[in-house]
Coordinates of C-alpha atoms in Angstrom, one line a residue:
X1493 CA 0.6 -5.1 32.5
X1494 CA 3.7 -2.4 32.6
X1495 CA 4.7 -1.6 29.5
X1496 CA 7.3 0.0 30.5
X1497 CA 9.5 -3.1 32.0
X1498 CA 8.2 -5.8 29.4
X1499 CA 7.8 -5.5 25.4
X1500 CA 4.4 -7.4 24.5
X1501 CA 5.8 -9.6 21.8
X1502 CA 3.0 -11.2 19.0
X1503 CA 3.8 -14.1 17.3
X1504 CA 1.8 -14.1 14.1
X1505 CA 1.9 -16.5 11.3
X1506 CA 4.1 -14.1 9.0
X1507 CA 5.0 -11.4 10.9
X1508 CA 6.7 -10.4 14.8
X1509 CA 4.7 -7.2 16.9
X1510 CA 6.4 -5.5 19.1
X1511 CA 3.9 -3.2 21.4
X1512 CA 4.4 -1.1 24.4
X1513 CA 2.9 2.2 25.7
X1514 CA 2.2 3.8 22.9
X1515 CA 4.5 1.9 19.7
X1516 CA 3.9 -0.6 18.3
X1517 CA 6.2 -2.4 15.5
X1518 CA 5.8 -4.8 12.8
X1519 CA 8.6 -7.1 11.3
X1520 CA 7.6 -8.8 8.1
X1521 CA 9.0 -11.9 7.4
X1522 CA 7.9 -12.0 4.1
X1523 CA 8.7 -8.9 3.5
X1524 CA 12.2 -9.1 5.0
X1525 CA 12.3 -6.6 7.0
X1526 CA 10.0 -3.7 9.5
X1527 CA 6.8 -3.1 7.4
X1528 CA 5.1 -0.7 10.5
X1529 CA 7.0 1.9 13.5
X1530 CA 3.2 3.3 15.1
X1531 CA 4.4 5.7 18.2
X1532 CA 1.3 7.5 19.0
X1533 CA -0.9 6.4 17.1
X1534 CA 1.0 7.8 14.0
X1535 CA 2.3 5.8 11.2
X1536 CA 6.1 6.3 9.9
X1537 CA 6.8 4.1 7.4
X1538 CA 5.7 3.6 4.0
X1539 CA 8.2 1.5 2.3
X1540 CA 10.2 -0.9 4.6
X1541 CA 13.9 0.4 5.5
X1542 CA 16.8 -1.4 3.8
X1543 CA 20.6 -1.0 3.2
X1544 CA 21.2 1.6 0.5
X1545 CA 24.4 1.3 -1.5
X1546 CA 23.6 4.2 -4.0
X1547 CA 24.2 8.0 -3.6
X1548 CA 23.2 10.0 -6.9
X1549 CA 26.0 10.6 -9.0
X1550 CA 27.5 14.0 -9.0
X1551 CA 29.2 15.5 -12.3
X1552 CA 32.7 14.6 -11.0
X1553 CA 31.5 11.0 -10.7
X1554 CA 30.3 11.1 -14.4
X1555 CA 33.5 13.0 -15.7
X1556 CA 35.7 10.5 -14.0
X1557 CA 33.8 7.5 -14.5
X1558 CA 32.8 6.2 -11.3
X1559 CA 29.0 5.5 -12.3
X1560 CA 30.1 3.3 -14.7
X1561 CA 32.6 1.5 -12.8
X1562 CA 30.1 1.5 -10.2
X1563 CA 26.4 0.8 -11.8
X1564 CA 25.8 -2.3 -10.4
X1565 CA 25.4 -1.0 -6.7
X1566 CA 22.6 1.3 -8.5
X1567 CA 20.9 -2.6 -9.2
X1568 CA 21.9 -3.7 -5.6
X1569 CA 19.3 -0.6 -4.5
X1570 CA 16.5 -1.8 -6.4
X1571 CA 16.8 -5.6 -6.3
X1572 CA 17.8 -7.4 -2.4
X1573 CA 16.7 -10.5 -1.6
X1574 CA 16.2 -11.4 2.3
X1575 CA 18.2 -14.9 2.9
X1576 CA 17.8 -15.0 6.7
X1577 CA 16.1 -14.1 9.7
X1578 CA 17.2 -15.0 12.8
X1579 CA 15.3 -13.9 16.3
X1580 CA 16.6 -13.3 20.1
X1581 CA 14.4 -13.0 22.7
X1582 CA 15.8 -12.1 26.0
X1583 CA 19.3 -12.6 24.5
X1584 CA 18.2 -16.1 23.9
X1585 CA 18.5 -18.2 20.2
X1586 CA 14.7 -18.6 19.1
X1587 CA 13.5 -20.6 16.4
X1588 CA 11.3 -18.4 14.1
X1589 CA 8.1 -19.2 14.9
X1590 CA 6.0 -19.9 11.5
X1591 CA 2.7 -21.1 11.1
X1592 CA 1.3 -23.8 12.3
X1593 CA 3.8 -23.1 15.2
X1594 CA 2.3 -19.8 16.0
X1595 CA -1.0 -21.4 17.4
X1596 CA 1.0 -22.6 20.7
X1597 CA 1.4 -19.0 21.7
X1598 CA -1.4 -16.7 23.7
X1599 CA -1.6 -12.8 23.1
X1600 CA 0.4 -13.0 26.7
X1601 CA 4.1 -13.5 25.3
X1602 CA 6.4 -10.9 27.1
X1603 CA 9.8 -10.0 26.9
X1604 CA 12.8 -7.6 28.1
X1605 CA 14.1 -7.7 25.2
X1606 CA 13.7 -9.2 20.9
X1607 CA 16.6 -9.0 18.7
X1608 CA 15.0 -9.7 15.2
X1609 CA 18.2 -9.9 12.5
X1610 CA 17.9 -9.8 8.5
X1611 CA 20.8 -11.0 6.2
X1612 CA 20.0 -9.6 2.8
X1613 CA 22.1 -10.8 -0.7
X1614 CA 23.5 -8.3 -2.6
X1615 CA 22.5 -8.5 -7.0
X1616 CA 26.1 -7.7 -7.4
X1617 CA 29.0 -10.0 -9.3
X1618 CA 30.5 -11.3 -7.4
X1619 CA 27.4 -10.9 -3.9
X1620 CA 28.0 -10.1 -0.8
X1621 CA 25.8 -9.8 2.3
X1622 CA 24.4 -7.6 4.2
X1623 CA 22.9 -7.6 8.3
X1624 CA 20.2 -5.7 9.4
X1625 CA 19.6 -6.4 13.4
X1626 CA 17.0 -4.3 15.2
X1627 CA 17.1 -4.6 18.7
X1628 CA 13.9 -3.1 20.5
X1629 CA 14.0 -2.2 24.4
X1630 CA 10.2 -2.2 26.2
X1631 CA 10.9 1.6 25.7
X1632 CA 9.9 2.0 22.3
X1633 CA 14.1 2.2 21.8
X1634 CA 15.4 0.4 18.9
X1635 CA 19.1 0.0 17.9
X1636 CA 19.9 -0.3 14.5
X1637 CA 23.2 -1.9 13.3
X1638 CA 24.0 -2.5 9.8
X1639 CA 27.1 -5.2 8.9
X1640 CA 28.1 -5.4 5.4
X1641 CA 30.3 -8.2 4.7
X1642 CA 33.6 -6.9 2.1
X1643 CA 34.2 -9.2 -0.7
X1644 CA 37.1 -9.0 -3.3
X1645 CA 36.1 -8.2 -6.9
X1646 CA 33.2 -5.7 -5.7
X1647 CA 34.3 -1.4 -6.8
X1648 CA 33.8 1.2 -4.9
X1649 CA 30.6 1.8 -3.0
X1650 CA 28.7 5.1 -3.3
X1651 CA 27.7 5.0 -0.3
X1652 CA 26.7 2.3 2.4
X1653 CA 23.5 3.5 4.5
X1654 CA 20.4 2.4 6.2
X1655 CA 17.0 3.9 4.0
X1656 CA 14.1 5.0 5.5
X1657 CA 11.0 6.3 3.5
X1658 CA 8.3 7.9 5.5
X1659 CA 4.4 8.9 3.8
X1660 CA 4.4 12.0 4.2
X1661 CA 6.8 14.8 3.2
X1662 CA 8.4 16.5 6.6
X1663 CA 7.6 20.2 7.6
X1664 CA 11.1 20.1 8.9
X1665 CA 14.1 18.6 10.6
X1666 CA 16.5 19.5 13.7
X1667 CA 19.7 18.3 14.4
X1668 CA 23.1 18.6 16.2
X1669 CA 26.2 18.6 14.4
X1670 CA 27.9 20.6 11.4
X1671 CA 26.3 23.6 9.6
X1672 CA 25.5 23.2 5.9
X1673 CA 25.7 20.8 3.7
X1674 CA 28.8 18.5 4.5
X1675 CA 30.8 15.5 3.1
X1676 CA 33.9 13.2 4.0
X1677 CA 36.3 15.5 1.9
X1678 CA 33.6 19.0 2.3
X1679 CA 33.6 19.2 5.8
X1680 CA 36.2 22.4 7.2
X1681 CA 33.4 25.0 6.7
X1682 CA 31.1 23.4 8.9
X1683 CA 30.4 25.2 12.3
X1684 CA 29.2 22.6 15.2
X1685 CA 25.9 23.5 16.8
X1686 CA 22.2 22.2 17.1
X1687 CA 20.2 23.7 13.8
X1688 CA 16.5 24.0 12.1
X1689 CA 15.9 23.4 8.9
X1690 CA 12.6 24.3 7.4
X1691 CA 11.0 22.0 4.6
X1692 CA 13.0 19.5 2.4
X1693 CA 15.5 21.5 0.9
X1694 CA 17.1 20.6 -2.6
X1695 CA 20.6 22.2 -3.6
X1696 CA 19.0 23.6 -7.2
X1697 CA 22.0 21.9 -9.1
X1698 CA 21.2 22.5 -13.2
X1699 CA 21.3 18.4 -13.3
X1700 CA 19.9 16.9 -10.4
X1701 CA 22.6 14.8 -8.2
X1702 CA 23.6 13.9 -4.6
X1703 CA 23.0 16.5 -2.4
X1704 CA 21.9 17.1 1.1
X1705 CA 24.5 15.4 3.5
X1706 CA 25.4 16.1 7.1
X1707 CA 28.2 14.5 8.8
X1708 CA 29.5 14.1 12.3
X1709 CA 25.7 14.3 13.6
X1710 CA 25.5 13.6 16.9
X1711 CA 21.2 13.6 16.7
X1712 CA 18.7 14.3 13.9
X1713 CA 14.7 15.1 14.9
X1714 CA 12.4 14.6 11.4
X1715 CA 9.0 16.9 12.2
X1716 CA 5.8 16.2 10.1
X1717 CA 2.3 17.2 10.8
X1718 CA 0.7 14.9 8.0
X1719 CA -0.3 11.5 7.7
X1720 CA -2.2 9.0 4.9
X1721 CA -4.8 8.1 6.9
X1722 CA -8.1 9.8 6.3
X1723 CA -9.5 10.1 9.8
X1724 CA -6.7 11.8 11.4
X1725 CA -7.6 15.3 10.7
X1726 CA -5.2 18.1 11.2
X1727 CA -2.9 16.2 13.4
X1728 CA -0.4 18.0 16.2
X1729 CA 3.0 17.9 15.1
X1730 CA 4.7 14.9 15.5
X1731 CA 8.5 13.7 15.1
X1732 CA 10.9 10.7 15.2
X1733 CA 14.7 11.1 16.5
X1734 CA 17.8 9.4 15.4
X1735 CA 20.7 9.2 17.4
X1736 CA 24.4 8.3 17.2
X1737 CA 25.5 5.6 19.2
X1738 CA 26.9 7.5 22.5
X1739 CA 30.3 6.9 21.7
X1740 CA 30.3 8.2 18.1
X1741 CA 28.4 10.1 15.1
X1742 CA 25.9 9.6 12.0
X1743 CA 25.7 11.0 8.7
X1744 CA 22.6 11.4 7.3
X1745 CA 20.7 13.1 4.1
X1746 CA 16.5 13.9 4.6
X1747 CA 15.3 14.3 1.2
X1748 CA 11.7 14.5 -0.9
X1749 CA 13.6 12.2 -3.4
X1750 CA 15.2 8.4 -3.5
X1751 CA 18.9 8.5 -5.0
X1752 CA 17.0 6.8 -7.9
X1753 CA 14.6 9.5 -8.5
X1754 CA 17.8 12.1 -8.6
X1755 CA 19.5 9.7 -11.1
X1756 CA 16.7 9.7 -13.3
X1757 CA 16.1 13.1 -13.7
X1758 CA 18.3 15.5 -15.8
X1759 CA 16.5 18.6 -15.3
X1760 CA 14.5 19.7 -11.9
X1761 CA 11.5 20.2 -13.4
X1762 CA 11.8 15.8 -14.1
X1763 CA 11.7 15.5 -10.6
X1764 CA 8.3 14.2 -9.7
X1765 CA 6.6 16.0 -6.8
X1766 CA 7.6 15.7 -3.5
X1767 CA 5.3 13.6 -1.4
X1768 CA 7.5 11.4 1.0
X1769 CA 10.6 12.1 3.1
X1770 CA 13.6 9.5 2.3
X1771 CA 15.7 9.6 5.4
X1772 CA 19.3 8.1 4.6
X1773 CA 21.3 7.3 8.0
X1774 CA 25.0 6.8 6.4
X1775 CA 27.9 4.8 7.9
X1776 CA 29.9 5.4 5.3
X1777 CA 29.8 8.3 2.0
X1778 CA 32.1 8.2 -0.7
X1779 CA 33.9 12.1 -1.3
X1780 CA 31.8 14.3 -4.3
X1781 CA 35.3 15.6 -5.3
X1782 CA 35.1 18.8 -7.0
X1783 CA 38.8 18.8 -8.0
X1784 CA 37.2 19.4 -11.7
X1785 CA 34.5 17.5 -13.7
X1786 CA 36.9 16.5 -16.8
X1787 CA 38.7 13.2 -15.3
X1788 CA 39.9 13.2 -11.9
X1789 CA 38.9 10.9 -9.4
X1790 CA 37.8 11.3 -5.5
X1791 CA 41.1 11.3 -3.4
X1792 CA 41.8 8.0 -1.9
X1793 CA 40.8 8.4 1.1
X1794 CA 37.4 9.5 0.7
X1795 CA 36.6 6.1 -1.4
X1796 CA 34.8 3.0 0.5
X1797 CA 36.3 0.1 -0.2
X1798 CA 34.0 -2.4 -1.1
X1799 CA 36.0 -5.8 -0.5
X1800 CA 36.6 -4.8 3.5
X1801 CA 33.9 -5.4 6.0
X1802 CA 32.4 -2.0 7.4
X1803 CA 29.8 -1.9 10.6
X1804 CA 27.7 1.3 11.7
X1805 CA 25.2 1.8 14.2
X1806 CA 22.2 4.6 15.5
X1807 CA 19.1 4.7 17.7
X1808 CA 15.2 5.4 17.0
X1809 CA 14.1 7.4 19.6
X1810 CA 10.3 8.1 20.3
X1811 CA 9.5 11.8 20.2
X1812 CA 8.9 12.0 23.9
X1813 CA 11.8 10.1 24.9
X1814 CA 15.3 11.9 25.9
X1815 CA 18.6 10.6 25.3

């Protein structure tokens, strides 16, 4: 078989494998959503991605209100319940195939091409939905695109990403785009370029808060050299690229932390130790402000409107791969 012209696509009774040379991808159906990317034998998730609505709340957002007015989208990141899955294979309508269905297929199903789709319901009053569709070429390739559906009522969003926790911490990431540390209304001193940054940095705010974004990236590269599991000894170096759609750009954060685990803590030294990387892809970030932390609000136009609709898109790009 050529892995390279035809995905190898596994029906099983709860979950949909995707395999070629060397991937292979898991989509849980209980779960609602990936639960395994293996590319070279090397494991990258740990907790299955999912929209992200939270950014950690920066001492402008507490003086002027905005994580109260907000909170709930703090419950939408903990609580999201999967509604739907719908599946295309070669851009045709399948039916989901459940068990006992799954005992008419061989382990000889191939394909050009599986669209796999999640709708997830937001905990918020009043909800809203979410789509998740991950669309995986016999590459390895998989486009992401995230749809969140507005709804009047809902206040601002914090931010409205795609999450991705990885089990082991990263010796480093590359990418190309602006230098520093950059948001939607702290962008004018970054310089455009391709850069390396060692480790998992942390800004070393007094009280732990949002920190870490880059916008306008055209690529991001996340290097680790560790896994979980016990037999792979001193691995090589491995990595995992993320790329903007070709038309376009990403934003994107790579912490130690969650936003959560920044909420929680009010010191540094509360901030448990770091043991997984938590890659945000963003396609939309609400401004930090920094007019003054007494009272006064973001500037319009760095808020995200929660009651519109708003759409974003990247690639997951095997290590070996180019663009």
């Amino acid at each position: 078989m050529d892995y390279t012209n035809k995905l190898h696509v596994v029906y099983d009774d709860n979950l949909l494998g995707l395999g070629g040379k060397n991937f292979h991808y898991l989509f849980s159906y209980e779960q609602g959503g990936p639960e395994s990317f293996k590319i070279n034998g090397k494991e990258w998730l740990y907790r299955g991605p999912r929209p992200t609505f939270w950014r950690a709340t920066t001492d402008n957002d507490r003086g002027n209100g905005f994580n109260v007015r907000s909170a709930q989208w703090l419950a939408g990141d903990y609580a999201m319940p999967c509604t739907k899955i719908t599946l295309k294979v070669d851009d045709k309508d399948k039916k989901l195939p459940l068990a006992p269905e799954t005992n008419r297929y061989s382990n000889h199903e191939y394909a050009k091409k599986v669209k796999i789709t999640f709708t997830y319901q937001t905990v918020t009053v009043p909800a809203t939905t979410v789509k998740v569709s991950y669309t995986v070429k016999p590459s390895g390739k998989i486009k992401v695109k995230v749809h969140y559906t507005g709804q009047e009522g809902l206040p601002g969003l914090p931010v409205l990403g795609w999450r991705m926790i990885m089990p082991t911490a990263a010796d480093s990431f590359d990418y190309e785009g602006l230098s520093g540390e950059t948001y939607p209304d702290r962008m004018m001193g970054g310089i455009e370029g391709t850069y390396h940054v060692d480790g998992l940095p942390v800004t070393p705010y007094l009280v732990p808060q949002e920190n870490g974004m880059h916008m306008a990236t055209k690529w991001v590269q996340v290097n680790r050299s560790t896994t979980l599991n016990n037999v792979d000894q001193n691995p090589a170096p491995f990595c995992l690229r993320f790329a903007a759609p070709k038309k376009g750009t990403l934003n994107f954060s790579c912490l130690p932390y969650t936003s959560e685990e920044l909420e929680n803590a009010t010191h540094p030294e509360e901030l448990p130790a770091a043991h997984r990387t938590v890659l945000v892809i963003a396609g939309k970030v609400r401004g930090v402000g920094g007019i003054d932390s007494w009272g006064a609000d973001v500037e319009e136009r760095y808020h995200i409107d929660a009651t519109v609709d708003h759409e974003f898109s990247f690639r997951i790009i095997p290590w070996q791969q180019g663009l």
